[in-house]
Coordinates of C-alpha atoms and ligand atoms in Angstrom, one line a residue:
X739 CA -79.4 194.4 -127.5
X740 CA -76.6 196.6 -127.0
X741 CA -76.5 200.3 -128.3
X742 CA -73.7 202.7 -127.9
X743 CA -75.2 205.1 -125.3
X744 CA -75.8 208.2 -127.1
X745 CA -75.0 212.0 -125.0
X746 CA -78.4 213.2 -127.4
X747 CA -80.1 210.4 -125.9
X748 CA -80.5 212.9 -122.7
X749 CA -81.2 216.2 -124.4
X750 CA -84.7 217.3 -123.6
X751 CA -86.9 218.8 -126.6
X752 CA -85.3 221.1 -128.2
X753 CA -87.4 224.9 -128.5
X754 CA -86.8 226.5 -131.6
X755 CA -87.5 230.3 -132.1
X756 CA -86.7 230.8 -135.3
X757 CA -86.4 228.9 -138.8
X758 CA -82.7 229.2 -139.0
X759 CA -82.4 227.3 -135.5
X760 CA -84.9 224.7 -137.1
X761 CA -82.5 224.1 -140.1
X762 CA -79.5 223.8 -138.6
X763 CA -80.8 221.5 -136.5
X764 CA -82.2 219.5 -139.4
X765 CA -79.0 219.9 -140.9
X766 CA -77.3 218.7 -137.7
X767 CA -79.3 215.8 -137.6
X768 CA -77.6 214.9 -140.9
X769 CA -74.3 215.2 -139.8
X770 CA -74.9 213.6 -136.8
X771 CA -76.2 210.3 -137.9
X772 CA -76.8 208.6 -134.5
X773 CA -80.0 208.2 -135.1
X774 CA -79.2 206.4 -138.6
X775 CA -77.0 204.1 -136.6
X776 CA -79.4 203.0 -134.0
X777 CA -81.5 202.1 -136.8
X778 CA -78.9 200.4 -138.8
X779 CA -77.9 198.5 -135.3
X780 CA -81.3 197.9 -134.6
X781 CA -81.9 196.8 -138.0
X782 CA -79.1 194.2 -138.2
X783 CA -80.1 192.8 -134.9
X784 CA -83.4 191.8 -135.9
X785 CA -82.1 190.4 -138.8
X786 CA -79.4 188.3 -137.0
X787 CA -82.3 187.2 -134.6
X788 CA -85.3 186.1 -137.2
X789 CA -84.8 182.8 -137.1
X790 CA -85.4 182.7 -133.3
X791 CA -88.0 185.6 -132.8
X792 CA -91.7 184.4 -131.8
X793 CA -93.4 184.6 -135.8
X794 CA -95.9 187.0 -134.4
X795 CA -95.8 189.5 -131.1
X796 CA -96.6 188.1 -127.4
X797 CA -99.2 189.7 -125.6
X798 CA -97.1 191.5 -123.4
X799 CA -95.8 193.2 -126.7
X800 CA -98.7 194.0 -128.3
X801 CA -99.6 195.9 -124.9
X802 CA -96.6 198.3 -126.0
X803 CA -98.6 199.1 -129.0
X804 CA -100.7 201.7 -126.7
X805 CA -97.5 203.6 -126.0
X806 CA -97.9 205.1 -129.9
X807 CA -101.6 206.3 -128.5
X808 CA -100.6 210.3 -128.4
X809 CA -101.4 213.3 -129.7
X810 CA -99.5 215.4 -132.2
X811 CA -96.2 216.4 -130.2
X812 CA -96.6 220.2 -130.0
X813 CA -92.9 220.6 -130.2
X814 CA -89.8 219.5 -132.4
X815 CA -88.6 216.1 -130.7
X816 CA -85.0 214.1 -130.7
X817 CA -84.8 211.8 -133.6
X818 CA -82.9 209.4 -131.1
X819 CA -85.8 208.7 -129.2
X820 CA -88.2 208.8 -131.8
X821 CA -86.0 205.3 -133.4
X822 CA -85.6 204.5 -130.3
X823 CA -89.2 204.0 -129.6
X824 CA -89.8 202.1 -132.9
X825 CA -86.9 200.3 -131.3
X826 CA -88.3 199.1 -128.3
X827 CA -91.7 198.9 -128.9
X828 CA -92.2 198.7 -132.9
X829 CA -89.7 196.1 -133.7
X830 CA -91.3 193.5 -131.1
X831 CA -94.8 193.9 -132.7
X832 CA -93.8 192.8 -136.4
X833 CA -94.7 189.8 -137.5
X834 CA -91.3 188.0 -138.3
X835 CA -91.6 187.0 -142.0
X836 CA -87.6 187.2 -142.7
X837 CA -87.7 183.5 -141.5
X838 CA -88.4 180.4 -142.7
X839 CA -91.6 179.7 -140.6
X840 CA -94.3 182.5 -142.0
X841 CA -97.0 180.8 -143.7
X842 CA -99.8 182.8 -143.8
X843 CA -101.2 184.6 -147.1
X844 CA -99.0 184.9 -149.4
X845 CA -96.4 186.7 -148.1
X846 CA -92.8 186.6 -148.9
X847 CA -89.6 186.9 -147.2
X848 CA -86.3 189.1 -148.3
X849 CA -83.9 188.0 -150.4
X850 CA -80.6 190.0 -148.6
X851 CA -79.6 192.0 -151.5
X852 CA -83.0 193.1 -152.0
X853 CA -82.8 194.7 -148.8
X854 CA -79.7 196.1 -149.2
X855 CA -80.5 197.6 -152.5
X856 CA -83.7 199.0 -150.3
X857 CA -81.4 200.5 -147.2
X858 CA -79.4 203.0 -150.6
X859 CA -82.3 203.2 -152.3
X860 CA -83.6 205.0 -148.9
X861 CA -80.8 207.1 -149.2
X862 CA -81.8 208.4 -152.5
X863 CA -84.8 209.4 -152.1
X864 CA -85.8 208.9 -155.8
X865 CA -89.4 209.5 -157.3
X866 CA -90.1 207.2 -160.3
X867 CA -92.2 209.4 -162.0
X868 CA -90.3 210.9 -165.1
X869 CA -86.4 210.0 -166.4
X870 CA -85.7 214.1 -165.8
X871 CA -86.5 213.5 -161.9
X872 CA -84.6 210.3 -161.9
X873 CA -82.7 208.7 -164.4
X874 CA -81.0 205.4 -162.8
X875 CA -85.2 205.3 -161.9
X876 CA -86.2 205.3 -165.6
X877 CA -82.8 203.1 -166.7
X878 CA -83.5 200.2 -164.1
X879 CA -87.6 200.2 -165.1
X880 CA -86.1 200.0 -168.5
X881 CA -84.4 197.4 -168.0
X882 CA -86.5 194.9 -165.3
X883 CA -89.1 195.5 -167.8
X884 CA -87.2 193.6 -170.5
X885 CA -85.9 191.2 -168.1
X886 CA -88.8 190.1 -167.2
X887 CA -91.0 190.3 -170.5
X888 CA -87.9 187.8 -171.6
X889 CA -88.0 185.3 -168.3
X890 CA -91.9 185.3 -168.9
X891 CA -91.9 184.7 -172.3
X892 CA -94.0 187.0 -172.9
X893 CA -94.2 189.0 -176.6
X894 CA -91.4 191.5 -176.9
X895 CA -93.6 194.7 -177.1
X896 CA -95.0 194.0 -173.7
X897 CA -94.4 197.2 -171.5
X898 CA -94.4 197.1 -167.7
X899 CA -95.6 199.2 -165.0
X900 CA -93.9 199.3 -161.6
X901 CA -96.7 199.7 -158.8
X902 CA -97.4 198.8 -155.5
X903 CA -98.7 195.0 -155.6
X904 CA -100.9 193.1 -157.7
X905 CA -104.4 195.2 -156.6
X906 CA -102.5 197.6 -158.3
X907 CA -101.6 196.0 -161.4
X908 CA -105.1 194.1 -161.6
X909 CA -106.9 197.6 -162.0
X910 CA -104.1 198.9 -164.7
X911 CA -104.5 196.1 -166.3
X912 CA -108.3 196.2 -166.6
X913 CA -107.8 199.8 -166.8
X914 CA -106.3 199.5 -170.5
X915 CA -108.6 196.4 -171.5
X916 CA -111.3 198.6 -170.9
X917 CA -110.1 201.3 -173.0
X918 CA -109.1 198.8 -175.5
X919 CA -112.1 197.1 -175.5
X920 CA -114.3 200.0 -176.0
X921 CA -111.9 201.7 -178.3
X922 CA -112.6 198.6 -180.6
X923 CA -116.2 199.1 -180.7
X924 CA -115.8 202.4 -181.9
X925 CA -116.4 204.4 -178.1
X926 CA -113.1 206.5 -177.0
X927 CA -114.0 206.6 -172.9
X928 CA -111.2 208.7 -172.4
X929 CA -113.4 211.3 -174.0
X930 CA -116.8 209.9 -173.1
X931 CA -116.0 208.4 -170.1
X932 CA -118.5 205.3 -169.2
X933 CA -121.6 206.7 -169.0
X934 CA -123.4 205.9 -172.3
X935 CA -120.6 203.5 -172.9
X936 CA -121.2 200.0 -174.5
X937 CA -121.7 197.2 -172.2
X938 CA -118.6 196.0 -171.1
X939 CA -119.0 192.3 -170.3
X940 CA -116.4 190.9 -167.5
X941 CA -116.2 186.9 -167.6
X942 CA -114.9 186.2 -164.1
X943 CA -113.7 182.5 -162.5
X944 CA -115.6 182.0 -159.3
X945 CA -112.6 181.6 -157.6
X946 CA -111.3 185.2 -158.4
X947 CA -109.2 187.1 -156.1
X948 CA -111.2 189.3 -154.2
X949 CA -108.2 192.1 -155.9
X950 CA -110.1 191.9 -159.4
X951 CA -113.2 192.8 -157.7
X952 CA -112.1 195.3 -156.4
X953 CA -110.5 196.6 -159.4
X954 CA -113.7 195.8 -161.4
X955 CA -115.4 198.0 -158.6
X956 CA -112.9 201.2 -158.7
X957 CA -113.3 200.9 -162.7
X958 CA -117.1 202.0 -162.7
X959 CA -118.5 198.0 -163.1
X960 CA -121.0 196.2 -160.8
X961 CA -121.8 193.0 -159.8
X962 CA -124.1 192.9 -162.6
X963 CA -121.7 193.2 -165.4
X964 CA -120.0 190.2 -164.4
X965 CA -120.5 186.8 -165.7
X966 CA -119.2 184.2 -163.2
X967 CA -117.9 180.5 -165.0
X968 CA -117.9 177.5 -162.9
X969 CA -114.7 175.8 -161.5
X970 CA -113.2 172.5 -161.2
X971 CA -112.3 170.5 -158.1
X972 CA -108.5 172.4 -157.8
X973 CA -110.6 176.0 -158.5
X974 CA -109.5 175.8 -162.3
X975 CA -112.0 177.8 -164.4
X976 CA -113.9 175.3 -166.5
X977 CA -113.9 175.9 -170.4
X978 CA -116.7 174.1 -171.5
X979 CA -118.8 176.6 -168.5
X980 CA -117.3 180.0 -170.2
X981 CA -119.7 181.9 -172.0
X982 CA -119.6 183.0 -175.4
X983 CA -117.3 185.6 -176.0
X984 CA -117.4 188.7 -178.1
X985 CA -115.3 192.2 -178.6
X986 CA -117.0 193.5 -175.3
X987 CA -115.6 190.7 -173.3
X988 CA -112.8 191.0 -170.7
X989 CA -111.8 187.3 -169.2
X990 CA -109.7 187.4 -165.9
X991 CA -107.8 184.0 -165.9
X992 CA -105.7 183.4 -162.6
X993 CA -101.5 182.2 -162.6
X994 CA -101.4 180.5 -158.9
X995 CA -105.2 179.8 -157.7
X996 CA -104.8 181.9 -153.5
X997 CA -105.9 178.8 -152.1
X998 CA -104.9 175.8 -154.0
X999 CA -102.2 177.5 -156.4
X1000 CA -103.7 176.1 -159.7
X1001 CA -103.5 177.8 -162.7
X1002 CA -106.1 178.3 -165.3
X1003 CA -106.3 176.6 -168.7
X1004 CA -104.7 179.2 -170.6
X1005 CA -104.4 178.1 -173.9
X1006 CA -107.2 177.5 -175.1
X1007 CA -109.3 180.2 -173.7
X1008 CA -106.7 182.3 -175.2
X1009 CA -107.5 180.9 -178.3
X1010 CA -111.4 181.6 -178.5
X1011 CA -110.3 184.8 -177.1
X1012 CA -108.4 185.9 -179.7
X1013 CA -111.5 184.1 -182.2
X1014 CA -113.8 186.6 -180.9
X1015 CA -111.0 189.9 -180.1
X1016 CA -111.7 190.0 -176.6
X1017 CA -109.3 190.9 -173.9
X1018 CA -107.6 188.1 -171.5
X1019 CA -106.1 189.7 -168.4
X1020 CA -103.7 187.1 -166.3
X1021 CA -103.9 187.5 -162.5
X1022 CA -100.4 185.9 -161.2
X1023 CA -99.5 187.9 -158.6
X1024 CA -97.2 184.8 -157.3
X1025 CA -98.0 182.1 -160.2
X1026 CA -96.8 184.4 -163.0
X1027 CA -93.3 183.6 -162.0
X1028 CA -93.8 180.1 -163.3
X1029 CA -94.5 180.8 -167.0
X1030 CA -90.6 181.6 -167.3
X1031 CA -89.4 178.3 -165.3
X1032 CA -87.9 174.8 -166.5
X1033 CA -89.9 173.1 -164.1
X1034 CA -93.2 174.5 -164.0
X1035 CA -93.9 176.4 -168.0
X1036 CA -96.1 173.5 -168.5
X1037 CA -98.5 174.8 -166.1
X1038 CA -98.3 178.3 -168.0
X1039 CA -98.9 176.8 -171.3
X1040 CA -100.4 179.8 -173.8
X1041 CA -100.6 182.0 -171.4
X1042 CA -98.1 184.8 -173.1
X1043 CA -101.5 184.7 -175.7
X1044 CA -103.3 187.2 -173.2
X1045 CA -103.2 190.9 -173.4
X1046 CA -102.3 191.8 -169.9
X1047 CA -101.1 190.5 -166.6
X1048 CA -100.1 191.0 -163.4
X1049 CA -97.3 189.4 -160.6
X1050 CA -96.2 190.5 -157.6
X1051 CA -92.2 191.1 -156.4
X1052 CA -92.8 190.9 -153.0
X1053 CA -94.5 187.6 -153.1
X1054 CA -92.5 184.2 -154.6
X1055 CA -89.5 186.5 -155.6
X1056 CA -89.2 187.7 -152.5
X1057 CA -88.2 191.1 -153.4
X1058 CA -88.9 193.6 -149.9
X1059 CA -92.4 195.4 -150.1
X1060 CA -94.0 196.7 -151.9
X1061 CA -93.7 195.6 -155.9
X1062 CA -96.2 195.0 -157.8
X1063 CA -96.2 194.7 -161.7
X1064 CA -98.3 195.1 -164.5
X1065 CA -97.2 193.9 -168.2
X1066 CA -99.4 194.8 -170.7
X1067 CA -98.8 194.1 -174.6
X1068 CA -100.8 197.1 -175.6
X1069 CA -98.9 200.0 -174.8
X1070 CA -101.4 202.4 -176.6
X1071 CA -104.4 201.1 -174.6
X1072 CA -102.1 201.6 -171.2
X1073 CA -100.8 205.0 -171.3
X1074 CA -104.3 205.9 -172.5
X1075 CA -106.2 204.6 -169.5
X1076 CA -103.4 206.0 -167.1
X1077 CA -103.2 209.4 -169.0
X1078 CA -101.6 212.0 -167.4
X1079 CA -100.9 215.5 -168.8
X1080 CA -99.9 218.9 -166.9
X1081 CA -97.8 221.7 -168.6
X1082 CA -94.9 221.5 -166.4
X1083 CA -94.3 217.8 -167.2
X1084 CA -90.9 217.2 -168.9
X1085 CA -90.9 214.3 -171.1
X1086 CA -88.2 212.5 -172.7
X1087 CA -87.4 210.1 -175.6
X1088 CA -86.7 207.8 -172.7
X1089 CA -89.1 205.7 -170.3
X1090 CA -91.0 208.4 -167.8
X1091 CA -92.7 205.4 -165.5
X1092 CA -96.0 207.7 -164.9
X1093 CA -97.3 206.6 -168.1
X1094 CA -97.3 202.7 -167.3
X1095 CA -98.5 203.4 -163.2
X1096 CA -102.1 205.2 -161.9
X1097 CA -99.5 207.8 -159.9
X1098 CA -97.7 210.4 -160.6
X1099 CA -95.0 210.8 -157.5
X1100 CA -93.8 207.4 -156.7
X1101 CA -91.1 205.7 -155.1
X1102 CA -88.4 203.9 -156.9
X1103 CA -89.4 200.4 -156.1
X1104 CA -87.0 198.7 -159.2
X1105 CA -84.6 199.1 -157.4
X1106 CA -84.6 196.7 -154.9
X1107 CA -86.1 194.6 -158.0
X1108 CA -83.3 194.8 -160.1
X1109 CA -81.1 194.0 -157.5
X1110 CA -82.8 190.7 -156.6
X1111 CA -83.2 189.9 -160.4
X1112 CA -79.9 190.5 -161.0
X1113 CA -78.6 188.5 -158.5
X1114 CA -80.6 185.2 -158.7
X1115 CA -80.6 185.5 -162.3
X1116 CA -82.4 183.0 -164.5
X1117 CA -80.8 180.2 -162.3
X1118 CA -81.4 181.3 -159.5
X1119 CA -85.7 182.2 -160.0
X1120 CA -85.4 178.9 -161.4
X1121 CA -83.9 177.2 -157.8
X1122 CA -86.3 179.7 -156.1
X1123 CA -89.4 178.2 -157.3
X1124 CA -88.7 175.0 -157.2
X1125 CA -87.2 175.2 -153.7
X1126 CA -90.8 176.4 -152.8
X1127 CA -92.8 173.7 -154.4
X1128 CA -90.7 170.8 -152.7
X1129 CA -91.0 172.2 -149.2
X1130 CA -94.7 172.7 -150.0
X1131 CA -94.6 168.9 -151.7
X1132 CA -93.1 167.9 -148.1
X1133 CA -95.5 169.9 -146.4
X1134 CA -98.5 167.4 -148.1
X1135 CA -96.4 163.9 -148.1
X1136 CA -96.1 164.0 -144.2
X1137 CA -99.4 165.7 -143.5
X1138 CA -101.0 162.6 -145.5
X1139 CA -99.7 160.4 -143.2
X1140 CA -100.2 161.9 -140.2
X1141 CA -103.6 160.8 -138.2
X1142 CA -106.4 163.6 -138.4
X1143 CA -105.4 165.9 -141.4
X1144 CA -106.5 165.6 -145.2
X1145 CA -104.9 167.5 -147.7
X1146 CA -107.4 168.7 -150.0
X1147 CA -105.1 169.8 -153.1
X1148 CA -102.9 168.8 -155.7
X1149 CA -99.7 170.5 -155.0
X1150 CA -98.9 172.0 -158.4
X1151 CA -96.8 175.3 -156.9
X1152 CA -96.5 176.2 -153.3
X1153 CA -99.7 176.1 -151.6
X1154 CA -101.1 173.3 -149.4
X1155 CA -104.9 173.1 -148.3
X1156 CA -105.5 171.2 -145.2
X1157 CA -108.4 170.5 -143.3
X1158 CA -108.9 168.2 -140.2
X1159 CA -112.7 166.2 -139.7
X1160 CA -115.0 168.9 -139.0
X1161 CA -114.7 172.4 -139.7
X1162 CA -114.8 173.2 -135.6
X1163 CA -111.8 171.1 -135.4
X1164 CA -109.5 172.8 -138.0
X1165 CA -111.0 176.1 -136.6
X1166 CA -109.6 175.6 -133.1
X1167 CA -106.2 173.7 -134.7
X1168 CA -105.9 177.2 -136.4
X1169 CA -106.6 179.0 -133.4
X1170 CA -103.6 177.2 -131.2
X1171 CA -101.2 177.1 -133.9
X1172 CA -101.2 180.6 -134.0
X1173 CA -101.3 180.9 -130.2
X1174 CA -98.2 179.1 -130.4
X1175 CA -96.0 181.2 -132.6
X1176 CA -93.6 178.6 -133.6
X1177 CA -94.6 179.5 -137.2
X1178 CA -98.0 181.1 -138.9
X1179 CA -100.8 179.6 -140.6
X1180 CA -104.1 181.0 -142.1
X1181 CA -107.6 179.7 -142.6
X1182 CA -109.8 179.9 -145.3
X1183 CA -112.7 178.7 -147.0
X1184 CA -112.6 175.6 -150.0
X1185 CA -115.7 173.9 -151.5
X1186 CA -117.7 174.8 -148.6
X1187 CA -114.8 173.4 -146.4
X1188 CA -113.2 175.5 -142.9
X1189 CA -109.2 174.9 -144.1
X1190 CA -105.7 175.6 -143.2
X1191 CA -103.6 177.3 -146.2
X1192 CA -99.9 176.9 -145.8
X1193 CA -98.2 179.0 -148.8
X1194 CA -94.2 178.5 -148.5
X1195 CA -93.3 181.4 -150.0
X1196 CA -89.9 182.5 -148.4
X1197 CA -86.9 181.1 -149.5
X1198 CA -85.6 180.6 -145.9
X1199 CA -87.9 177.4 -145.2
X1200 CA -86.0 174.7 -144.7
X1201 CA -86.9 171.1 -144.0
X1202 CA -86.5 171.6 -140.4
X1203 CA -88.8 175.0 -140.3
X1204 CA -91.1 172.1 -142.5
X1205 CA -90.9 169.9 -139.3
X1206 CA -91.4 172.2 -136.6
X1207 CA -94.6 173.3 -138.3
X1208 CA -95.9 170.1 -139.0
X1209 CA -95.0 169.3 -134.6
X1210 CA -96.9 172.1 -134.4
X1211 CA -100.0 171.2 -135.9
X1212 CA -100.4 168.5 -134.6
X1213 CA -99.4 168.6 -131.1
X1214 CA -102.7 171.6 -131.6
X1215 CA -104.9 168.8 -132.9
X1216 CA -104.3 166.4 -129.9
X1217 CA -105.1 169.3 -127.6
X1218 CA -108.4 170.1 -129.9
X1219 CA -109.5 167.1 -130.1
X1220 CA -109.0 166.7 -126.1
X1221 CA -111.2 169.9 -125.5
X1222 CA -114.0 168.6 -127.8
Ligands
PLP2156 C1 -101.9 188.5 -153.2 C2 -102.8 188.4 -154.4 C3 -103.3 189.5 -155.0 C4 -103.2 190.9 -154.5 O1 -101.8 191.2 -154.5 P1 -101.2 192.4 -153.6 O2 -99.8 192.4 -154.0 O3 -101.5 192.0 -152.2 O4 -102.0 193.7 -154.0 C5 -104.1 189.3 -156.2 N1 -104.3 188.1 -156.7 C6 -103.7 186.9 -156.1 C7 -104.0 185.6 -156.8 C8 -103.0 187.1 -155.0 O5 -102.4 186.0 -154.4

């Protein structure tokens, strides 16, 4: 890459004496702006290369990650060479999910205005917390909230809450069916707090995202307040296994299963919810999406009859990280369980975000949000989706018939579930893929099974990226089954 060679680029570190020095200099730095332009250069090169770059770091890179072992600098430094390092030796140690070729998790790519929505947004500087310290913040939440609530379907008093990911939203979202539920059996826990509570009872799927248990955990429950129901064969929780339910019962259902992307049967656990006023809480941190499409609402069926739910930005919308959000049709029961109050705060007759989020001081991640909504449009999440779901449908035709792999799912979204013959063998096929680096591919564990989980969730994969992968898997399988 080729940078205009920058006079600062020599300056030693500069000794300030006094604080005047240090703010002109800070203010110099501003006008300046070469370090903002390596950056931006730096930035646009990476872009331009993604499709090329090695998915995750060589070795020889990851050896540069030692270069950031120091200690505090004891002086002011050059903002040149601070970027520049990131330059040199950050940029080559990211793992290059702006392609078409990053499978692993469930981890989205960018959709371009997104980022460039992000890049201003930097620029501003915003905090999210209240419409008097930002209002196009409070407008924009305003607004994505009733964009969404209408994509998904979902009742039109539904509020939103714009956090970090989908942990996030999982523990606002039990955060208000706790308050709720309790609150209906006559307990307020915002004055009482939990001790001396009623038992709450959580009715969990066994195939749960390890998220909710962690938000179970944060929210003062234990592993003995939760009643596990069985699953079927595609990890769909089983209604005849769920236990009978009653106003203490909070039921997690999941949009988009991590492993095999299926979604629960929403309806008609809604139903005997609603029979028996206990609270349903949604997990669809990248299955959510799907309740608002043409092509895949019948997998969503009833599922606007919960009380809260969750979805991710940064996952199938491929919005930059991180954006998480929570919906929840109870607004009383959320801004209880997030209460904030301080005498300084300034409210207004318009949306202050703290209410509907666990922080206070928070960056203005709608932005980038709105700006991805806005431009794909209803149309456009639609192609999105679907685009996803037939790579991931070509992904399981050809593995099928190629020699050695079994796909262990029905493909109802976008994630596949392979496995070769023994669990040693998909182990090692995991192992060499990844060594590779023409794309990236996780393992996990399904009905007792060692498995490869390919999630296409970037909208760059194309049917080539498709092929490639698949060349890649197996030309690892011959070499396995060589070495055993
Ligand atoms: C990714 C994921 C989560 C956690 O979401 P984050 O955005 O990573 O916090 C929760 N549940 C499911 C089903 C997920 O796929």
């Amino acid at each position: 890459m080729k940078l205009k060679s920058q006079p600062l680029f020599n300056r030693k570190t500069i000794s300030l004496k006094n604080f005047d020095l240090f703010q002109q200099e800070l203010f110099e730095r501003f006008k300046d702006k070469s370090a903002l332009n390596y950056a931006q250069e730096a930035g646009y090169h990476y872009m331009e290369n993604a499709a090329d770059r090695a998915i995750f770091p060589l070795r020889n890179d990851l050896e540069k990650l030692n270069l950031f072992e120091e200690s505090l600098p004891r002086q002011v430094g050059n903002d040149c060479e601070i970027i520049k390092q990131l330059i040199n030796s950050g940029s080559p140690n990211t793992v290059n999910q702006l392609g078409g070729r990053y499978f692993g998790f469930v981890n989205g790519s960018v959709i371009p205005v997104g980022l460039a929505a992000k890049v201003l947004a930097s620029f501003w500087d915003q905090n999210a917390a209240m419409r008097v310290i930002s209002p196009i913040s409070s407008k924009l939440e305003e607004v994505v909230e009733s964009w969404i609530v209408d994509y998904l379907k979902l009742p039109s008093k539904t509020v939103a809450g714009f956090v970090s990911g989908t942990s996030m939203a999982n523990f606002c979202g039990l955060a208000a069916a706790r308050y709720r539920v309790l609150k209906n059996n006559g307990y307020d826990i915002v004055e009482n707090g939990l001790n001396g509570a009623p038992r709450i009872r959580l009715i969990l799927s066994d195939q749960a995202h390890s998220s909710v248990l962690k938000a179970v955990s944060l929210l003062g429950f234990g592993n003995r307040d939760i009643e596990w129901v069985k699953t079927d064969s595609q990890g769909r929780m089983l209604v005849e296994h769920l236990p009978s339910l009653d106003s203490l019962s909070i039921i997690v259902l999941g949009a988009g299963n991590v492993n095999s992307g299926a979604f629960d049967p929403f309806n008609e656990i809604c139903d005997l919810a609603e029979k028996s006023n206990s609270w349903v809480h949604v997990d669809g941190a990248f299955g959510l999406w799907a309740g608002g499409s043409l092509e895949f609402d019948n997998l969503c069926l009833g599922m606007n009859k919960a009380n809260s739910w969750s979805v991710d930005g940064h996952k199938t919308l491929n919005t930059p990280y991180d954006s998480g959000i929570v919906l929840c049709l109870d607004e009383d029961a959320m801004v209880h369980a997030l209460h904030m109050t301080g005498s300084y705060l300034v409210l207004s007759q318009e949306r202050d975000g703290m209410f509907y989020t666990p922080e206070m001081s928070r960056r203005a991640r709608v932005i980038e949000l709105w700006a991805v909504l806005k431009y794909l449009g209803r149309e456009g999440i639609d192609k999105l989706l679907s685009l996803l779901h037939s790579r991931a449908k070509l992904f399981a035709t050809h593995l099928k018939e190629l020699d050695g792999f079994e796909v262990l799912n029905e493909v109802v979204f976008n994630q596949v579930l392979i496995a070769c013959n023994t669990d040693q063998l998909t182990e090692e096929v995991i192992k060499l893929v990844q060594e590779e680096r023409v794309c990236w591919l996780g393992g996990s564990q399904w009905h007792g099974r060692k498995v490869i989980r390919i999630s296409v969730c970037s909208w760059a994969t194309t049917e080539e990226d498709v092929r490639l992968t698949i060349a890649s898997l197996d030309k690892a399988l011959r070499t396995a089954s060589k070495l055993s």
